[in-house]
CSV table of C-alpha atoms and ligand atoms in Angstrom, one decimal:
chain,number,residue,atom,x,y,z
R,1,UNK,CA,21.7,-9.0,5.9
R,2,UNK,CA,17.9,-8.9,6.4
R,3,UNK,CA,16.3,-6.4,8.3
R,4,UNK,CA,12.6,-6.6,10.1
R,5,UNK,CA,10.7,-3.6,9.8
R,6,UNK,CA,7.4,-3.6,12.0
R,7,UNK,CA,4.7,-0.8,12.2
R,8,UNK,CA,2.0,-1.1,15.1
R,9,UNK,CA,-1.3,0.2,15.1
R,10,UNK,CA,-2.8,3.0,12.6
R,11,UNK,CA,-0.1,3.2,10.9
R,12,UNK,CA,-2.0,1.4,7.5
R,13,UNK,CA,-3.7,4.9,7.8
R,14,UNK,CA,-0.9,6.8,7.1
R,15,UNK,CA,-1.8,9.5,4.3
R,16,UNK,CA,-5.2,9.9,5.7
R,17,UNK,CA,-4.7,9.8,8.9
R,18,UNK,CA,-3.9,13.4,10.4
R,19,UNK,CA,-1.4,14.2,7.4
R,20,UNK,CA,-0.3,17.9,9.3
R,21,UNK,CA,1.2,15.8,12.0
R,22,UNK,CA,2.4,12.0,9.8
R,23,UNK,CA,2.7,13.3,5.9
R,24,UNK,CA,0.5,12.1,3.1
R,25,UNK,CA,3.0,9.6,2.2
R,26,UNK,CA,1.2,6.1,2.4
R,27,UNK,CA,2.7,3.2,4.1
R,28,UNK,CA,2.8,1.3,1.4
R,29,UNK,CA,4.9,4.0,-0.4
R,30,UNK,CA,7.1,3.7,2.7
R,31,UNK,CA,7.6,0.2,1.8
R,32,UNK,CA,8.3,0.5,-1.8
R,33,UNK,CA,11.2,3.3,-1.5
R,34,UNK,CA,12.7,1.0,1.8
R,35,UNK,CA,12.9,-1.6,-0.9
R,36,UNK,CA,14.6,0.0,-3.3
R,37,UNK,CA,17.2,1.4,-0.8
R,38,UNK,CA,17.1,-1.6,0.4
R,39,UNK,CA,18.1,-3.6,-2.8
R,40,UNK,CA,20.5,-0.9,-3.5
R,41,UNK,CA,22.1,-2.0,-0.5
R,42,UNK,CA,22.3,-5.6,-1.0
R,43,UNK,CA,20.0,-6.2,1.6
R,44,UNK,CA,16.7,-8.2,2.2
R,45,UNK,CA,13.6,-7.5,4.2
R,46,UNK,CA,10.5,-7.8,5.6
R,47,UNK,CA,7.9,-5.1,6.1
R,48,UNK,CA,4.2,-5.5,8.0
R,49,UNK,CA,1.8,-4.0,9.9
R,50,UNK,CA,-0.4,-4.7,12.7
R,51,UNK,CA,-3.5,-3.4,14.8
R,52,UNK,CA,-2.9,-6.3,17.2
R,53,UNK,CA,0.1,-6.0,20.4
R,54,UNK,CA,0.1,-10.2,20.4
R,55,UNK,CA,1.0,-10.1,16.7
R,56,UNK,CA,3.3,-7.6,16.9
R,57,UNK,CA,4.7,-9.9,19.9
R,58,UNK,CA,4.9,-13.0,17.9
R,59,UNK,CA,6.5,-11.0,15.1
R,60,UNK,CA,9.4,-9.7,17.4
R,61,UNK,CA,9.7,-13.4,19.2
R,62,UNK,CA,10.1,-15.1,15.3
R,63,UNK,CA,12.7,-12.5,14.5
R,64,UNK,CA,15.6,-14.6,16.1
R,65,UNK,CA,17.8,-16.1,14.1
R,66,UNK,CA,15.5,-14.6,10.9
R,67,UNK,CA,16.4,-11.4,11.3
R,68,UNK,CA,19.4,-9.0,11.5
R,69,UNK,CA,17.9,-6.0,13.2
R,70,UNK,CA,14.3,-5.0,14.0
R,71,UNK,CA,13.3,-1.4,12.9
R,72,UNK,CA,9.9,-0.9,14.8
R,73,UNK,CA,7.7,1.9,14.7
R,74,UNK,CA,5.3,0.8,17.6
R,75,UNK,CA,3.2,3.3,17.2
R,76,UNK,CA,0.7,4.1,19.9
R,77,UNK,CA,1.8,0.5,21.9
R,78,UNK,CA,5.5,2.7,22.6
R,79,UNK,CA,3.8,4.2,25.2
R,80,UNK,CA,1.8,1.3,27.0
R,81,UNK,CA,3.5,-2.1,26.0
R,82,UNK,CA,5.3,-4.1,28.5
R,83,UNK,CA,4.4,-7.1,26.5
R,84,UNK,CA,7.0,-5.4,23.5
R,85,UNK,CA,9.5,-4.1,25.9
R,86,UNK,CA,10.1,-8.0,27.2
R,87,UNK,CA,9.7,-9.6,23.8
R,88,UNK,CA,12.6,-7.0,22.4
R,89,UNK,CA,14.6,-7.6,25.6
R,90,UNK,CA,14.1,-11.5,24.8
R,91,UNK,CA,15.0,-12.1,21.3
R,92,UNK,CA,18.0,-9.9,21.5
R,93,UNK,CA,17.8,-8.8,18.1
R,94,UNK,CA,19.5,-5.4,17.6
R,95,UNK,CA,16.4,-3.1,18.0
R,96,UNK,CA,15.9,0.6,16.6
R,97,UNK,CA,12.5,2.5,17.5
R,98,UNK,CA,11.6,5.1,14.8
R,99,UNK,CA,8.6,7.7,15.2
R,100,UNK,CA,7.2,9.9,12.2
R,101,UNK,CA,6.2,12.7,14.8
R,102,UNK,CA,8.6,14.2,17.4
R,103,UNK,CA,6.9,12.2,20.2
R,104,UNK,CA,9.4,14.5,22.7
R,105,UNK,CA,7.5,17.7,21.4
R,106,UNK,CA,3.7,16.3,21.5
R,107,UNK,CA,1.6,15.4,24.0
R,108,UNK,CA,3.0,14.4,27.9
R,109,UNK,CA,1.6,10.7,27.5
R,110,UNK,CA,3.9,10.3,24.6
R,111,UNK,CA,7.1,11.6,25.9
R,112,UNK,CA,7.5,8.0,27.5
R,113,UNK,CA,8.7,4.9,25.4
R,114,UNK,CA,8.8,1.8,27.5
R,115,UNK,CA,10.3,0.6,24.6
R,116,UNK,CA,13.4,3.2,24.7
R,117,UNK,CA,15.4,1.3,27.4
R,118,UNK,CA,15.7,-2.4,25.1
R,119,UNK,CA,16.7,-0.8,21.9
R,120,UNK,CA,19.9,0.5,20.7
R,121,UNK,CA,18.2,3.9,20.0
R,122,UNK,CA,15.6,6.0,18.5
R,123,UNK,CA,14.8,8.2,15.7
R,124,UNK,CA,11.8,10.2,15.8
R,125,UNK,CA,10.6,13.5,13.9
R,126,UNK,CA,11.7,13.5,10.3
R,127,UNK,CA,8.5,12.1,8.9
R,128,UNK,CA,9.3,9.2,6.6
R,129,UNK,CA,12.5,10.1,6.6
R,130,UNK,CA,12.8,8.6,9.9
R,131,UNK,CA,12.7,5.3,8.3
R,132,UNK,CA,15.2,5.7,5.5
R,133,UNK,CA,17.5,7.1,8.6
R,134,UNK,CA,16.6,4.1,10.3
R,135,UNK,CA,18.0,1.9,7.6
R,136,UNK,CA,21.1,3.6,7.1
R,137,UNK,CA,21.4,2.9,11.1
R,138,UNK,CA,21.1,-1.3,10.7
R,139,UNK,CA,23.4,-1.3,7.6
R,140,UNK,CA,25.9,0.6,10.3
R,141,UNK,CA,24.8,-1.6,13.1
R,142,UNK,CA,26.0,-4.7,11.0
R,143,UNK,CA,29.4,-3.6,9.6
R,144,UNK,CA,29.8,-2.3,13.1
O,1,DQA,C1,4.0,7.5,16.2
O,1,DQA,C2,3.9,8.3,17.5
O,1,DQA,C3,2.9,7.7,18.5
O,1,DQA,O1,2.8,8.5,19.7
O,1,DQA,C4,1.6,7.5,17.9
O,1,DQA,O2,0.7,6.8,18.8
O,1,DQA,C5,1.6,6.9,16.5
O,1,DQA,C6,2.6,7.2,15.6
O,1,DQA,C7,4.8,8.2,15.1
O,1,DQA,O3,5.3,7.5,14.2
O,1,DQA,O4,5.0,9.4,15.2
O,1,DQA,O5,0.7,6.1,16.2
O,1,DQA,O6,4.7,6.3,16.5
């Protein structure tokens, strides 16, 4: 099995960036325990960043046939990309959206994924945790 994990814009800020709200766990410490778990697992995967929606576009369209399952935190692009929502619809790679923050319990603007509706769920407000839950959901999405 070999799981896609893809993080959109600001996240390569993460321990800086408003901590009272993300953590002051890097992302690159995100990445490091994912891999152990990961490993522990038996599973491979792949973990990157972008600032850019086209990458992260190109990312999701390549996942076909690569990948198992995309895990995508989309960051701020959850709320504004059509361009994501299509590519996700397209590829028809099992898709789960994960948020750090409880986007239901922040601003209005962020109460709407247009992601949401093309994945098989979400898991948002458990801080980093949200990924590790997110990876115990595609290991259960595959034996499934
Ligand atoms: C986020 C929530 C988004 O609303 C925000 O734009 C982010 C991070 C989260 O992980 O909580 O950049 O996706």
């Amino acid at each position: 099995m070999n799981i896609l994990f893809l993080n959109g814009p600001n996240l390569n800020l993460l321990g800086q960036r408003q901590p009272e709200i993300y953590g002051r766990t890097t992302l690159a410490d995100i990445e490091a325990m994912l891999r152990q778990q990961a490993a522990k697992a038996g599973v491979t995967m792949d973990f990157r960043q972008s600032n850019t929606e086209g990458e992260l576009v190109t990312w999701v369209q390549q996942a076909r046939g690569a990948f198992d399952v995309i895990v995508i935190n989309a960051a701020a692009y959850t709320h504004t990309s059509v361009a994501l929502r299509d590519a996700i619809s397209a590829v028809a790679v099992p898709t789960i959206e994960i948020h750090l923050s409880n986007i239901h319990s922040r601003e209005e603007f962020r109460h709407r994924s247009l992601i949401a509706g093309v994945c098989k769920g979400q898991i948002a407000g458990f801080g980093e945790n949200s990924y590790y839950l997110a990876l115990q959901a595609a290991l259960q999405l595959k034996s499934a």
